[in-house]
PDB file of C-alpha atoms in Angstrom:
ATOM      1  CA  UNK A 196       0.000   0.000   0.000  1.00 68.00           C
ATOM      2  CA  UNK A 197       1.113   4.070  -0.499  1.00 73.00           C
ATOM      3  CA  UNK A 198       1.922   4.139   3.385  1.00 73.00           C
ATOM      4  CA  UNK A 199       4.181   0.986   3.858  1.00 79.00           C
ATOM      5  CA  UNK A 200       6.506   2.507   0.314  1.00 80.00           C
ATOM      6  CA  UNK A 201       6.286   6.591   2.375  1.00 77.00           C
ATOM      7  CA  UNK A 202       7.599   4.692   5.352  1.00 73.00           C
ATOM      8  CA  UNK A 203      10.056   2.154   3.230  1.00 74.00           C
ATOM      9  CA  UNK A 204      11.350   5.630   0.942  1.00 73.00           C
ATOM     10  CA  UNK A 205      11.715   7.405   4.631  1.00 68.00           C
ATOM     11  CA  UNK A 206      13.843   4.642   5.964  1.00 64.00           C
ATOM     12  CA  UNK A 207      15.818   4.536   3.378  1.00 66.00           C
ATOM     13  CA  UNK A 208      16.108   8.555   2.671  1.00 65.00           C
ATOM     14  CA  UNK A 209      19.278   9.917   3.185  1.00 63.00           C
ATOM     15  CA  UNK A 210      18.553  13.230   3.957  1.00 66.00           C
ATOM     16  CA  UNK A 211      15.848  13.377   7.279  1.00 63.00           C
ATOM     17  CA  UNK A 212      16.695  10.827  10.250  1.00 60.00           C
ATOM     18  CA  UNK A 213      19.723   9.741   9.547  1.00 61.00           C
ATOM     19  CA  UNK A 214      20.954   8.809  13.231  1.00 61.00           C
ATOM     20  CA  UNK A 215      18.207   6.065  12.795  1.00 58.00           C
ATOM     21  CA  UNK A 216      17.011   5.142   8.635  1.00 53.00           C
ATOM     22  CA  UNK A 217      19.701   3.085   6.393  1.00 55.00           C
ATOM     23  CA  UNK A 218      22.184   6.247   5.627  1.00 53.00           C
ATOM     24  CA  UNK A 219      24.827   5.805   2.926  1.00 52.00           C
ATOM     25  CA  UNK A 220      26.696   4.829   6.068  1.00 54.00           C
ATOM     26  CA  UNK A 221      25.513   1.970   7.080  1.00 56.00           C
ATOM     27  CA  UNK A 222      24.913   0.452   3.861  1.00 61.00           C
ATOM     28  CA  UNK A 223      27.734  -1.681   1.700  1.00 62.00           C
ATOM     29  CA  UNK A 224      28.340   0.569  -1.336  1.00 68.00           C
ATOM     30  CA  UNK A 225      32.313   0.560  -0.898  1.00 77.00           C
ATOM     31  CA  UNK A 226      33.793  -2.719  -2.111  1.00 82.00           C
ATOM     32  CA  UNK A 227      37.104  -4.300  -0.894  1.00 86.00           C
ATOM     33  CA  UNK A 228      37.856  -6.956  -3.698  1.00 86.00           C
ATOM     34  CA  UNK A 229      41.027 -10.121  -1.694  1.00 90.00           C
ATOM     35  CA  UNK A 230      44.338  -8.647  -3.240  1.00 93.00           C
ATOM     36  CA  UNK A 231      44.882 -12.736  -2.935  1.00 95.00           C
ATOM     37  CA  UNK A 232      42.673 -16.186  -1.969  1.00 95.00           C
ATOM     38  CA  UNK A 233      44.122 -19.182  -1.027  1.00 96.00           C
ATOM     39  CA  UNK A 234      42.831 -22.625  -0.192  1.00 95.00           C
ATOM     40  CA  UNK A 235      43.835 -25.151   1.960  1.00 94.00           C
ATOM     41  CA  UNK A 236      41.986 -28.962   2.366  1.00 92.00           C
ATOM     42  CA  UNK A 237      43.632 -30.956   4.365  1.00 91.00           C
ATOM     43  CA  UNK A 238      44.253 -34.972   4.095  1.00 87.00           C
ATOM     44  CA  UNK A 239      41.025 -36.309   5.273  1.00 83.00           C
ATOM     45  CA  UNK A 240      42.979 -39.569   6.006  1.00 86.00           C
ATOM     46  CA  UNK A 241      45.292 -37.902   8.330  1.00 84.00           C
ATOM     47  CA  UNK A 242      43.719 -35.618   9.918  1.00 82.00           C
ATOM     48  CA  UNK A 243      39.647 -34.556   9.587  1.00 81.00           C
ATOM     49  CA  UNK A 244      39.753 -31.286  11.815  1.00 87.00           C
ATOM     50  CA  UNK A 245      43.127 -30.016  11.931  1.00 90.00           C
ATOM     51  CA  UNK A 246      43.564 -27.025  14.472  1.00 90.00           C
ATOM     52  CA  UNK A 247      44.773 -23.638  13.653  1.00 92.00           C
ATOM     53  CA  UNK A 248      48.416 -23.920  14.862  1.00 91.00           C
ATOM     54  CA  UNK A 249      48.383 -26.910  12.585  1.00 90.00           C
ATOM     55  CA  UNK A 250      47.254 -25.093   9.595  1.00 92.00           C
ATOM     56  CA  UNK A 251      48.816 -21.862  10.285  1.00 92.00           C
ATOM     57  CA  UNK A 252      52.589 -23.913  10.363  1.00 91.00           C
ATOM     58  CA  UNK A 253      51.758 -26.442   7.942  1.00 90.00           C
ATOM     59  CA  UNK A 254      49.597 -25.789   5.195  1.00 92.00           C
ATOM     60  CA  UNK A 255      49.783 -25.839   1.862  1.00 93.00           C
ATOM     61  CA  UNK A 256      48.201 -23.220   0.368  1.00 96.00           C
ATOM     62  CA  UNK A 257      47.021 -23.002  -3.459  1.00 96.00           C
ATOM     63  CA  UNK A 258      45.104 -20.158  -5.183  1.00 96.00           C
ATOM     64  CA  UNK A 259      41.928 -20.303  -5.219  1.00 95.00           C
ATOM     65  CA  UNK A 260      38.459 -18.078  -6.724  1.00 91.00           C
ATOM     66  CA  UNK A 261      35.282 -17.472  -5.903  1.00 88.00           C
ATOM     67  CA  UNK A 262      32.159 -19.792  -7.397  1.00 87.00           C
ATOM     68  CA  UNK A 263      34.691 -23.174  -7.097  1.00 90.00           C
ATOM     69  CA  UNK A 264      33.168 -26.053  -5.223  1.00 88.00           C
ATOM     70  CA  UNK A 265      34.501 -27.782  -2.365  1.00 87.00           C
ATOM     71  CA  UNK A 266      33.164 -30.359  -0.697  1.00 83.00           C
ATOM     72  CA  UNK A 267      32.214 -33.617   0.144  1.00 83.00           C
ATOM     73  CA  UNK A 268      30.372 -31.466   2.919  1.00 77.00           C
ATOM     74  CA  UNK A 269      32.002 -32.991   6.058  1.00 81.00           C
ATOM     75  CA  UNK A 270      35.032 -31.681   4.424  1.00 86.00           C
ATOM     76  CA  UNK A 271      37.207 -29.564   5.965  1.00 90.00           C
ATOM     77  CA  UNK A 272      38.404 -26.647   3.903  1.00 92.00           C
ATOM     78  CA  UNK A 273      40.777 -23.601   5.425  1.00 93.00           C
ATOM     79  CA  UNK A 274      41.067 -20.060   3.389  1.00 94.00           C
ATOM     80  CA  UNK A 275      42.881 -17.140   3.267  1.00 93.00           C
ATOM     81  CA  UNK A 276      42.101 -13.745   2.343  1.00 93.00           C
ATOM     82  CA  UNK A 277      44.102 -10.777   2.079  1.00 92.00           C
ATOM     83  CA  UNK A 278      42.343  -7.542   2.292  1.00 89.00           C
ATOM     84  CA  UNK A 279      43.641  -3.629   1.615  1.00 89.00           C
ATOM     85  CA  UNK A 280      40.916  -1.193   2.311  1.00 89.00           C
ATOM     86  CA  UNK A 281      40.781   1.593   0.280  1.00 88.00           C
ATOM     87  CA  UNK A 282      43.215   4.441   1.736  1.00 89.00           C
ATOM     88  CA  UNK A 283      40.264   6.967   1.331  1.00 88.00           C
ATOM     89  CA  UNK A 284      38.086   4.719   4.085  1.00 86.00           C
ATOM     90  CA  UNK A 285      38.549   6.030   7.065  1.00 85.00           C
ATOM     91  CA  UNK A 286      40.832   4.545   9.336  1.00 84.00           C
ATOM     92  CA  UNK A 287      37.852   3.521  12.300  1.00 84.00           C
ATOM     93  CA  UNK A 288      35.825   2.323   9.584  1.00 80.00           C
ATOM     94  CA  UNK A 289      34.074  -1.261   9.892  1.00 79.00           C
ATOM     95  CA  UNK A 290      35.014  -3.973   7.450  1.00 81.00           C
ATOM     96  CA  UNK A 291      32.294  -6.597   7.013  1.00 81.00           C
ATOM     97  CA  UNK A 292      33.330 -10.064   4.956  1.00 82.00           C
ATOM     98  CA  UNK A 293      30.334 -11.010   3.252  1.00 81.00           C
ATOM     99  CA  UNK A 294      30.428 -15.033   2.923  1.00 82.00           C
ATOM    100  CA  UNK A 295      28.520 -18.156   1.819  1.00 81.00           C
ATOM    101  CA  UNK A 296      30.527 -21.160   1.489  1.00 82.00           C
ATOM    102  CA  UNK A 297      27.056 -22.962   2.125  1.00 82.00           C
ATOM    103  CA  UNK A 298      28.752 -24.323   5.392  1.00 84.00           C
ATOM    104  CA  UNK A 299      29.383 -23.761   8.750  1.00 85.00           C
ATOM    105  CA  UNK A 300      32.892 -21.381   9.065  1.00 87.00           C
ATOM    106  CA  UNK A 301      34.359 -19.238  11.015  1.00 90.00           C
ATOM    107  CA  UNK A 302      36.355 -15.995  10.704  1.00 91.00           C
ATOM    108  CA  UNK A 303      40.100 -15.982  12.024  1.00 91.00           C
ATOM    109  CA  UNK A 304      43.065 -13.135  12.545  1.00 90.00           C
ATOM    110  CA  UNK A 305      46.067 -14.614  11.412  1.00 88.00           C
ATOM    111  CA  UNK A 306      47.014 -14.661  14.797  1.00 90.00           C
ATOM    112  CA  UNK A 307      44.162 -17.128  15.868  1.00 91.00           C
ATOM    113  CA  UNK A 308      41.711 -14.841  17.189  1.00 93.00           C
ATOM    114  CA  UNK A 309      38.103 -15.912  16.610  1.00 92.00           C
ATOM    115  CA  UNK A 310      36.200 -13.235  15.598  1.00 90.00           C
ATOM    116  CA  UNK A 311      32.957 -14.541  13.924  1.00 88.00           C
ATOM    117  CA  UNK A 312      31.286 -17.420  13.124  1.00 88.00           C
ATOM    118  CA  UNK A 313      28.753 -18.373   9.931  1.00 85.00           C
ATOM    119  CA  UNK A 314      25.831 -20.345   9.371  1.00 81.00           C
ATOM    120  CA  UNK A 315      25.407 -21.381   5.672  1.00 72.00           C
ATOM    121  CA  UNK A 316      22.690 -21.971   2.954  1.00 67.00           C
ATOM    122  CA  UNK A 317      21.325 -18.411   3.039  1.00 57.00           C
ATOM    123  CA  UNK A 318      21.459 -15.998   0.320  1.00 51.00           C
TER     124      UNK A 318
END
């Protein structure tokens, strides 16, 4: 109806409310494209669920790109992105990874901090 697209347009406006609508702020329209991706799947048959100091000191990473399929699904599967933001972003700026591997994951430093996990098979 005309007054749920006035109140969708009003969220959305940048111009009046912008401490609470969807400002240019808070939406993605800055993209950070990996400088590199890398892959890792570890030997199934010697070990399933390796842990991070294992990967981290032993891997052997291969290049890798999005829309490639890895699987069988109880797979294990370790990646690594490297990320430059833009030097015009400023420098308190959030960074959100957007990700689907269709699996369960998590996000790592390099240093092993956990930082998030994800759910998969969502759009």
């Amino acid at each position: 109806s005309w007054i749920s697209q006035e109140r969708v347009d009003k969220f959305l406006d940048n111009n009046g409310w912008t401490e609470s609508n969807f400002s240019d702020k808070r939406l993605y329209f800055a993209r950070c494209a990996p400088l590199t991706m890398d892959v890792y799947s570890p030997d199934p048959t010697k070990e399933l669920r390796p842990l991070f100091s294992t990967v981290m000191n032993e891997a052997k990473w291969q290049p890798c790109k999005v829309g490639t399929a890895y699987g069988p699904s109880w797979a294990s599967h370790w990646f690594r992105l490297v990320l430059q933001p833009p030097s015009e972003w400023d420098k308190d700026a959030e960074v959100h990874l957007i990700w689907n591997s269709n699996s369960e994951a998590t996000l790592w430093t390099d240093s092993g901090v956990c930082l998030q996990g994800f759910a998969g098979g969502t759009d």
